[in-house]
mmCIF file of C-alpha atoms in Angstrom:
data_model
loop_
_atom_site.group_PDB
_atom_site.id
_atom_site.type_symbol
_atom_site.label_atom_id
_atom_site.label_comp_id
_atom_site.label_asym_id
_atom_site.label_seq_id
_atom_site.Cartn_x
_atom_site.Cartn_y
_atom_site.Cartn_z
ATOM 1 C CA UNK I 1 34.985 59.875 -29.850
ATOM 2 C CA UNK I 2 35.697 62.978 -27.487
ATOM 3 C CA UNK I 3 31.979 62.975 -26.801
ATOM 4 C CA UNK I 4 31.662 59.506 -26.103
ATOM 5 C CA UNK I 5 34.589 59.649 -24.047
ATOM 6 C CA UNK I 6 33.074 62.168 -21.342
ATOM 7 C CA UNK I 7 33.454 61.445 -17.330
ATOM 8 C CA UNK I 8 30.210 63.751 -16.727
ATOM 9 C CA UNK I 9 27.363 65.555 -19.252
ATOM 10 C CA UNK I 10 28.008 62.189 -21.476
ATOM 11 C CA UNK I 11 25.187 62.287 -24.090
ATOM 12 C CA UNK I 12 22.104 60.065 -24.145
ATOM 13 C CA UNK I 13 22.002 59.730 -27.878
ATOM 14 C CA UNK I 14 23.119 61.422 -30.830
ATOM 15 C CA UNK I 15 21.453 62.776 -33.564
ATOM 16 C CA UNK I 16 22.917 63.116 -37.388
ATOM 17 C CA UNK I 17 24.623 62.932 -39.405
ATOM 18 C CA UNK I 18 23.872 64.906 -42.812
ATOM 19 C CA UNK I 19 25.489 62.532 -45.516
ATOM 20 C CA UNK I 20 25.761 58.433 -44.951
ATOM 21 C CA UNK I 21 30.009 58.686 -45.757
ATOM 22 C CA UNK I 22 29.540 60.400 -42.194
ATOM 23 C CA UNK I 23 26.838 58.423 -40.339
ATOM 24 C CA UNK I 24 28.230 54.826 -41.586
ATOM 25 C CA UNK I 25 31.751 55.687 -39.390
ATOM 26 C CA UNK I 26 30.304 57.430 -36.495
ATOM 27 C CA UNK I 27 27.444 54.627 -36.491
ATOM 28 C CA UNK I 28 29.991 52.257 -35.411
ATOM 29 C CA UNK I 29 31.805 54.112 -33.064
ATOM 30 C CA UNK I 30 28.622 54.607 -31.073
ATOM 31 C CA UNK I 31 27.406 51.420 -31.749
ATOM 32 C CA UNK I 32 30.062 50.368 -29.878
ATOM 33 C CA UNK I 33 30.342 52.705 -27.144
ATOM 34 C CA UNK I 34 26.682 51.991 -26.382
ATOM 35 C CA UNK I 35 24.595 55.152 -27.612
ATOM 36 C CA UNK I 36 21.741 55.293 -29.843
ATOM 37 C CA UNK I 37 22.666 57.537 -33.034
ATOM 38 C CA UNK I 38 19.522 58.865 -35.379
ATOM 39 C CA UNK I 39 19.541 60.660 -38.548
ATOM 40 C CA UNK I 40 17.170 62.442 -40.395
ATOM 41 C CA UNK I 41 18.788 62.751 -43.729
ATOM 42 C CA UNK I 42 21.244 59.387 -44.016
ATOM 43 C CA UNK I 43 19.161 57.140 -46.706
ATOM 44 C CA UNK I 44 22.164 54.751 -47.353
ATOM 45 C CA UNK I 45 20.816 51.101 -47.790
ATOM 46 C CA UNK I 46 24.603 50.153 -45.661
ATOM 47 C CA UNK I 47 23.002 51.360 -42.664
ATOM 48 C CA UNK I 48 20.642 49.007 -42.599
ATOM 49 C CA UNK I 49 23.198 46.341 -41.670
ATOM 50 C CA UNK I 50 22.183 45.902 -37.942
ATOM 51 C CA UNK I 51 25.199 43.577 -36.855
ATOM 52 C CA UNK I 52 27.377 46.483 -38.187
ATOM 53 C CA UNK I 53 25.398 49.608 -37.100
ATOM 54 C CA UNK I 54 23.103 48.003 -34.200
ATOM 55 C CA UNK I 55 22.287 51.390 -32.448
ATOM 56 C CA UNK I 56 21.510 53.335 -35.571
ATOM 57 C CA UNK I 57 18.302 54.454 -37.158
ATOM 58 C CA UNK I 58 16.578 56.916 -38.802
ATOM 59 C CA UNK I 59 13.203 58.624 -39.605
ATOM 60 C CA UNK I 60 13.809 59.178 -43.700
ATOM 61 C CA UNK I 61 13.227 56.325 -45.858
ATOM 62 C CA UNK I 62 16.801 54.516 -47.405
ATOM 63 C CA UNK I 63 17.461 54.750 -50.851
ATOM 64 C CA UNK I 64 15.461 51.474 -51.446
ATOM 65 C CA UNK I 65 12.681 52.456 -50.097
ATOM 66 C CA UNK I 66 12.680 55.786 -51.770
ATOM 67 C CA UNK I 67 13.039 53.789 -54.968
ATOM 68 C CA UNK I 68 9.713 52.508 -54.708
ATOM 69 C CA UNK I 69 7.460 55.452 -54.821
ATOM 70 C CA UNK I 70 9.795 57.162 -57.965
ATOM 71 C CA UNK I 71 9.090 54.024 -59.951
ATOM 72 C CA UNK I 72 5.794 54.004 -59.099
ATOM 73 C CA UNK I 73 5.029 57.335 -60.373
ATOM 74 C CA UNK I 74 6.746 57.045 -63.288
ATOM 75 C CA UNK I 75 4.855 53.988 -63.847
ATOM 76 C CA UNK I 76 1.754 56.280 -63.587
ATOM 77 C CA UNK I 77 2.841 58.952 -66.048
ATOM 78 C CA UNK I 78 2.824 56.171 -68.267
ATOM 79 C CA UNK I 79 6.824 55.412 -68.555
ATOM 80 C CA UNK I 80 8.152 52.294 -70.461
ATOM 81 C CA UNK I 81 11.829 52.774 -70.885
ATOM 82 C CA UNK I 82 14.166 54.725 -67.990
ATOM 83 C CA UNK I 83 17.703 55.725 -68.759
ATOM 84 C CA UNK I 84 19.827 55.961 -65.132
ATOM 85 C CA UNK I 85 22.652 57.796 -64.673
ATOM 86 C CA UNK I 86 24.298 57.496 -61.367
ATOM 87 C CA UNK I 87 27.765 58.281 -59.729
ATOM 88 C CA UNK I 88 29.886 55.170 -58.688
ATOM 89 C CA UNK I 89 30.285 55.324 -55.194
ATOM 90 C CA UNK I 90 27.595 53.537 -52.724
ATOM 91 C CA UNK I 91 24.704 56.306 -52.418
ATOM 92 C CA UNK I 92 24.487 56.356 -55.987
ATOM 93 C CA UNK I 93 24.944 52.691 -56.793
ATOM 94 C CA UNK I 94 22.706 51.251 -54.135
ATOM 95 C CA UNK I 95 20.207 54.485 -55.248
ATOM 96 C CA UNK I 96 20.559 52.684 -58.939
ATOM 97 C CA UNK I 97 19.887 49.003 -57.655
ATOM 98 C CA UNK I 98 17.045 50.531 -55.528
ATOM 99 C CA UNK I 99 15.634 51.537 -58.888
ATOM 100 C CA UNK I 100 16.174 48.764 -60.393
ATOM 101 C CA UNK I 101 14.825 46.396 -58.334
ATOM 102 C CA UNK I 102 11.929 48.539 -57.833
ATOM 103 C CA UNK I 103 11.129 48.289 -61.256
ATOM 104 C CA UNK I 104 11.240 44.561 -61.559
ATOM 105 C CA UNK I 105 8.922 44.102 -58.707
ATOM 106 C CA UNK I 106 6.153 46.707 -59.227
ATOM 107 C CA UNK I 107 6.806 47.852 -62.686
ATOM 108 C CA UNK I 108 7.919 44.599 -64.568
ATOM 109 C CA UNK I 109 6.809 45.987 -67.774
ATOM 110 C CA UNK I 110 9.699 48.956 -67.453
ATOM 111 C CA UNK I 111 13.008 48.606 -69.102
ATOM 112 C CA UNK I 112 15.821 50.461 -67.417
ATOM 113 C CA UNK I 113 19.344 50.673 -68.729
ATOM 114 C CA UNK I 114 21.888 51.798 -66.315
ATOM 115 C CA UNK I 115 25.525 53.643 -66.921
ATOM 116 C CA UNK I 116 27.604 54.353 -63.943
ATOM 117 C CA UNK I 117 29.833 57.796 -64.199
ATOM 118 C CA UNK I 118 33.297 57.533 -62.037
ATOM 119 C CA UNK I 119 33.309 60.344 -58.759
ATOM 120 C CA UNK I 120 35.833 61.984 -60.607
ATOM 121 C CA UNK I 121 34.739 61.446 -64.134
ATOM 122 C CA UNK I 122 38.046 62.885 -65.760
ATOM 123 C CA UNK I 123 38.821 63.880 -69.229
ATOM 124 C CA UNK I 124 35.616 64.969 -71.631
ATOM 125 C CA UNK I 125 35.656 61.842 -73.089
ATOM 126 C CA UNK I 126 34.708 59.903 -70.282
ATOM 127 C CA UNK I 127 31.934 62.320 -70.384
ATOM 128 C CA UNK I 128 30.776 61.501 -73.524
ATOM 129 C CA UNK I 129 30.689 57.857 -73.666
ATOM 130 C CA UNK I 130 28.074 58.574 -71.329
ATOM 131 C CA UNK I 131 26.398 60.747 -73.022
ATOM 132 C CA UNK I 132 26.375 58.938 -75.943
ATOM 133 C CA UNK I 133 24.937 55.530 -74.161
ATOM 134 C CA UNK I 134 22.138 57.238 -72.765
ATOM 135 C CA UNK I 135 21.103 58.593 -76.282
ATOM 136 C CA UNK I 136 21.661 55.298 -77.926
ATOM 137 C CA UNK I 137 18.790 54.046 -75.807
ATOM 138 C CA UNK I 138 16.648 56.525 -77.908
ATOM 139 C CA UNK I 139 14.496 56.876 -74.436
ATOM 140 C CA UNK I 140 13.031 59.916 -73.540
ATOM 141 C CA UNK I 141 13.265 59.709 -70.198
ATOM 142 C CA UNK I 142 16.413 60.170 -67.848
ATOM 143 C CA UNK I 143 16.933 59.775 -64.037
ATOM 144 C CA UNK I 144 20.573 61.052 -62.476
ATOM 145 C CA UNK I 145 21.964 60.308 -59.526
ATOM 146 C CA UNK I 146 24.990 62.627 -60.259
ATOM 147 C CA UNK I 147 27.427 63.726 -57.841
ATOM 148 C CA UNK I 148 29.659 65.720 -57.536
ATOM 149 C CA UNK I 149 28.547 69.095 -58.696
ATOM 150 C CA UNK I 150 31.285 69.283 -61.893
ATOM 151 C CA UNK I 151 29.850 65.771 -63.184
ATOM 152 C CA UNK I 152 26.524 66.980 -63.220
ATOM 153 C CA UNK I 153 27.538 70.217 -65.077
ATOM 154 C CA UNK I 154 29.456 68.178 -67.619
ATOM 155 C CA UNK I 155 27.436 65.663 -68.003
ATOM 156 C CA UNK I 156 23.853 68.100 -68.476
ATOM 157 C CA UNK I 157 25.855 70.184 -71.164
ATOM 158 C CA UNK I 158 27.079 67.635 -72.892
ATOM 159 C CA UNK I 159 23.386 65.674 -72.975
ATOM 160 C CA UNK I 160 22.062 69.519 -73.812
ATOM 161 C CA UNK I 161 24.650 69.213 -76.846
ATOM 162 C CA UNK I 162 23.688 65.706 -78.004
ATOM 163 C CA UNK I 163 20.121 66.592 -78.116
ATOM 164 C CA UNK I 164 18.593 64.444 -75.222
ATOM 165 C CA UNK I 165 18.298 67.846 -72.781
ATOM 166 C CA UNK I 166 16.028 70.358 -73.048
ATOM 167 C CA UNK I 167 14.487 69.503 -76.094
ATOM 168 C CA UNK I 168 10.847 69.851 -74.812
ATOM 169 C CA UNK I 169 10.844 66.003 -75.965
ATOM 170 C CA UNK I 170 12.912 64.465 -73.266
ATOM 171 C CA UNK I 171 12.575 64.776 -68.961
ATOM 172 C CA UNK I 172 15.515 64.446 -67.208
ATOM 173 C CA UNK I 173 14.606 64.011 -63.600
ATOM 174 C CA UNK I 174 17.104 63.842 -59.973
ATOM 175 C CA UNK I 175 16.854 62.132 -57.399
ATOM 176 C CA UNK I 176 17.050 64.410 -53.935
ATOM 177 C CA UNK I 177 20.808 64.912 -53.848
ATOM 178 C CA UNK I 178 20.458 66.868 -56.630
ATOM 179 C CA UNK I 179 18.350 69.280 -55.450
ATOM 180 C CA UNK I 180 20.719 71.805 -54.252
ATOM 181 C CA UNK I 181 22.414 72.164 -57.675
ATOM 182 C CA UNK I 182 19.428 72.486 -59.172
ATOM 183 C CA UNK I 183 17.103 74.944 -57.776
ATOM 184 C CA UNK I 184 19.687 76.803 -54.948
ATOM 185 C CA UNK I 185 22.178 77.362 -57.974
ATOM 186 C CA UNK I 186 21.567 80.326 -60.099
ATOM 187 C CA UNK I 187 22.573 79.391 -63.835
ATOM 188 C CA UNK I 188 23.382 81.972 -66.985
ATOM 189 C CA UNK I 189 20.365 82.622 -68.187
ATOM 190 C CA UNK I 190 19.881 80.831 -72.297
ATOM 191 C CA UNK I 191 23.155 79.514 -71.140
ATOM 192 C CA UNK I 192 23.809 75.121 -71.577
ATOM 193 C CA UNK I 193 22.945 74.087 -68.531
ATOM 194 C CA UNK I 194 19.686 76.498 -68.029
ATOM 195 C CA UNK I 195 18.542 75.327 -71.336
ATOM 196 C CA UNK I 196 19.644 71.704 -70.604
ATOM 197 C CA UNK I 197 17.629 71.784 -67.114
ATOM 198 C CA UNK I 198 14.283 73.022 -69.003
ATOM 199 C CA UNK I 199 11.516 70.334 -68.483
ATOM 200 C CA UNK I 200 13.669 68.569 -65.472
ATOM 201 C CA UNK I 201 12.334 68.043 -62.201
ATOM 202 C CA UNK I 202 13.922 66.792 -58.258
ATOM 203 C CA UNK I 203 12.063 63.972 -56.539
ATOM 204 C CA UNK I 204 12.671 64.416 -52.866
ATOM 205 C CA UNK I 205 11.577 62.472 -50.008
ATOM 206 C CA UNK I 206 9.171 64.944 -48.053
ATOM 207 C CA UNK I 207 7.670 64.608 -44.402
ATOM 208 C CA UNK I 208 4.416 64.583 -45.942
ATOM 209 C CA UNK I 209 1.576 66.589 -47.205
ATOM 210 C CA UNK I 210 0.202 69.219 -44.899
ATOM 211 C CA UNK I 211 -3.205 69.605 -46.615
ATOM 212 C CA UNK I 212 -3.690 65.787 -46.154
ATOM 213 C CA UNK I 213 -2.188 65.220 -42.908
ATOM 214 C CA UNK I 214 -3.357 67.201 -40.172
ATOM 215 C CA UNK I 215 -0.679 66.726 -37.935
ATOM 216 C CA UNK I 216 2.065 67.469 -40.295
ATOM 217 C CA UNK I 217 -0.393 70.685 -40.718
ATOM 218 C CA UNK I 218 -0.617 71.741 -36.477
ATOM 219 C CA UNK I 219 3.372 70.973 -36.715
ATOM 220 C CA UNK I 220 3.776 73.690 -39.053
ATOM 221 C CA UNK I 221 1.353 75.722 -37.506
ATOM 222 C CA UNK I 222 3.237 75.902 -34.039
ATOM 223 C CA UNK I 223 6.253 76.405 -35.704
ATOM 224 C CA UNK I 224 5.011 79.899 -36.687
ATOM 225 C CA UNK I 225 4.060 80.437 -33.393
ATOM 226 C CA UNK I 226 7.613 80.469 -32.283
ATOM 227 C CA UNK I 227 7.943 83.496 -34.350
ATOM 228 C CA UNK I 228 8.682 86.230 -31.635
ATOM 229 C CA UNK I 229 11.407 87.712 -30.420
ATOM 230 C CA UNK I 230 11.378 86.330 -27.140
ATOM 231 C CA UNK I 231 11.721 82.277 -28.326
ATOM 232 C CA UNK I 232 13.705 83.672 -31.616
ATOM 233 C CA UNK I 233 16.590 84.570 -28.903
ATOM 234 C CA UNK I 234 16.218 81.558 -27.107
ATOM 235 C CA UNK I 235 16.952 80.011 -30.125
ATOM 236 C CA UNK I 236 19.548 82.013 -31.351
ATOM 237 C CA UNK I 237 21.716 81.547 -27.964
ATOM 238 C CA UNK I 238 21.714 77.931 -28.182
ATOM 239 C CA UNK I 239 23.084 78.352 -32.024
ATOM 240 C CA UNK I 240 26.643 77.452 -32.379
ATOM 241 C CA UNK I 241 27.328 80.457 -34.042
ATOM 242 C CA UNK I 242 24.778 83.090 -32.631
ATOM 243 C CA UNK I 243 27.245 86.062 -33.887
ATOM 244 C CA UNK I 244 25.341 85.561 -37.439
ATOM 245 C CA UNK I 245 22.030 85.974 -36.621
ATOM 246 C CA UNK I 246 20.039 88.479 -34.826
ATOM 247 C CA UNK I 247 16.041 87.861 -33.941
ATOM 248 C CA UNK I 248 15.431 90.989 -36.383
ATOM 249 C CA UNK I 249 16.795 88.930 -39.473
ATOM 250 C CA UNK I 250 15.492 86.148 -38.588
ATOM 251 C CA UNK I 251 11.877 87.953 -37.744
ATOM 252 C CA UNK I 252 12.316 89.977 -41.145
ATOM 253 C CA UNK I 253 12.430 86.328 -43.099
ATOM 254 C CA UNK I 254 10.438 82.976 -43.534
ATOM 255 C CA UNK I 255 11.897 81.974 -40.847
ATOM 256 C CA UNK I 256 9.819 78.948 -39.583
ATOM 257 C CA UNK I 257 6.840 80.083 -41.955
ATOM 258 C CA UNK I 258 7.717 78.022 -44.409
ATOM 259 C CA UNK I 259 9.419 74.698 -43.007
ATOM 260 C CA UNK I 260 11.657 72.340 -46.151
ATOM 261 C CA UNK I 261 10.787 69.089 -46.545
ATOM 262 C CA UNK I 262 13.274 67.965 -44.002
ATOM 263 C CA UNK I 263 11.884 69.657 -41.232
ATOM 264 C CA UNK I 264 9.793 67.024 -39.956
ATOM 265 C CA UNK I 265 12.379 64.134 -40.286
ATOM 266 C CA UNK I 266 14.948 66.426 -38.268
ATOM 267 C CA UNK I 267 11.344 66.791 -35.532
ATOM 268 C CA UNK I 268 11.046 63.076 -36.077
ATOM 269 C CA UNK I 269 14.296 62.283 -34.613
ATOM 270 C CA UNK I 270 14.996 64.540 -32.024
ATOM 271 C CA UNK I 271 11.235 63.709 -30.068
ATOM 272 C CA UNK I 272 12.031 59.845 -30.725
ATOM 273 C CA UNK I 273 15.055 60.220 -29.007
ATOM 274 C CA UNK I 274 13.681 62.350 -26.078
ATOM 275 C CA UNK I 275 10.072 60.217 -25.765
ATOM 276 C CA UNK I 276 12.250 57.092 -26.065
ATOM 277 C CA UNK I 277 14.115 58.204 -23.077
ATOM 278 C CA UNK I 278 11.425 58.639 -21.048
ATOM 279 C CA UNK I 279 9.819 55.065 -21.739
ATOM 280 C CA UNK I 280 13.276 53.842 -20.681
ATOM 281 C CA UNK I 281 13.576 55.443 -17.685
ATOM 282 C CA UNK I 282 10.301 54.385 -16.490
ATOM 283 C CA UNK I 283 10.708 50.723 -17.983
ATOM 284 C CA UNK I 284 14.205 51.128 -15.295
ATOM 285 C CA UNK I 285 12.208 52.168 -12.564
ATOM 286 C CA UNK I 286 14.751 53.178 -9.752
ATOM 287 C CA UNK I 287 17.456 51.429 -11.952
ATOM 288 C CA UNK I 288 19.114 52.748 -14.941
ATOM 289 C CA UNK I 289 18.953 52.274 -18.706
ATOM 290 C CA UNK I 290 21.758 51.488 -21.075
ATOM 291 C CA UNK I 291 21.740 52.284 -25.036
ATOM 292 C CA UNK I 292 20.575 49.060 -25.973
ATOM 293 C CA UNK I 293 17.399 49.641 -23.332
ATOM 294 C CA UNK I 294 16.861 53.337 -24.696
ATOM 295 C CA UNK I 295 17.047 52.488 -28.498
ATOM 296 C CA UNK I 296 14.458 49.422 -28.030
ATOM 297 C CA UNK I 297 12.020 51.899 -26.389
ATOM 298 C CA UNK I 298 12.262 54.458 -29.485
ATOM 299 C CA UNK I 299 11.978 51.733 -32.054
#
């Protein structure tokens, strides 16, 4: 609101945010005040109400759309029955329905049975009705949309316990929310959850393939070139918190050799936004543009 609210230096658009519980309220108080908002990471499916969020977009797929290629590969490894986990709040239930209505439209012959786990998912039992669904199905396959972090602990050991994890005869596989539990998280080694996670996998919406798209590949490749220490400081003044870096750590590291699959969504949004300004302004010719004017020329 503060930004919004500036007399002089008001922003043209904004860009964010991370999660969809933050981009669905700031959405609408930009919506309102007139500015374009996009986000490179926000896949909630309640974003694409446009009456309610008219000046928002994004460059990532929503969780329906994501649903569609999952199913689809699944379909191609030859999967007939799907057990879904997810948490009940609206990423994971709209992630669920996305799945689920994927399936019905280009993989008819899929069953899926769906269990919904509370945020907070409270005493072990709770826990282990869950647990004890999914295995009930007898499927082999698992997808989990399972937030918070403690749910997804619980909930892994437990499956590990009941013999549906890390059996080498069932595949548990996450959607991208899970990723950072997963593979940034460093587990006892033989411990439940290690041995639970063997044979699992993260599906993540990526910015494409850089061997079959060669200008996701030059994108990458001038990225590196920004390796030096003249544009590292450049970059490292305009950091919010430039006391934690220095251009030798960031030299010394992968640094922009080695972009995640992010990268070009966050890209994505940030030229829309500038390039969309510019066809505004010229579309205004010695007039000026509003919001509405500047997010028609980016979509």
């Amino acid at each position: 609101i503060r930004a919004t609210d500036r007399p002089l230096m008001a922003p043209c658009a904004f860009l964010g945010a991370m999660r969809s519980a933050v981009s669905i309220p700031t959405s609408i108080i930009t919506g309102l005040r007139g500015f374009p908002q996009l986000s490179a990471f926000s896949t909630s499916t309640d974003l694409d109400n446009h009456y309610q969020h008219p000046l928002f977009g994004r460059t990532i797929p929503a969780d329906s759309g994501i649903a569609v290629p999952i199913i689809k590969h699944l379909q191609a490894l030859g999967v007939r029955y799907l057990g879904v986990v997810y948490v009940n709040d609206p990423y994971g239930t709209a992630y669920a329905r996305g799945l689920q209505d994927a399936a019905l439209e280009y993989a008819p012959e899929m069953t899926l049975k769906l269990i919904d786990c509370p945020v907070n998912a409270g005493p072990p039992s709770s826990i282990s009705r869950i647990v004890k669904f999914l295995k009930a199905t007898e499927y082999r396959y698992f997808f989990g949309i399972i937030n918070p972090l403690d749910n997804f602990k619980n909930i892994m050991i437990e499956a590990y316990k009941e013999g549906i994890a890390g059996t080498g005869e069932h595949t548990w596989l996450f959607g991208d929310s899970q990723y950072g539990d997963i593979a940034l998280r460093a587990f006892p080694k033989d411990g439940p959850i290690h041995k639970a996670l063997l044979g699992s996998g993260v599906i993540q919406a990526s910015g494409g393939i850089p061997d079959k798209m060669p200008v996701l590949k030059t994108y990458q490749e001038e990225l590196k070139r920004l390796r030096n220490s003249g544009d590292i400081d450049y970059l490292i003044a305009k950091s919010p918190y430039p006391d934690k870096h220095t251009s030798e750590q960031l030299l010394d590291d992968v640094f922009l050799i080695r972009p995640d699959l992010y990268s070009p969504f966050i890209y994505d949004s940030a030229i829309a936004a500038g390039l969309g300004a510019c066809n505004a302004a010229v579309g205004a010719g010695d007039d000026y543009f509003d919001g509405y004017e500047h997010f028609a020329a980016i979509t």
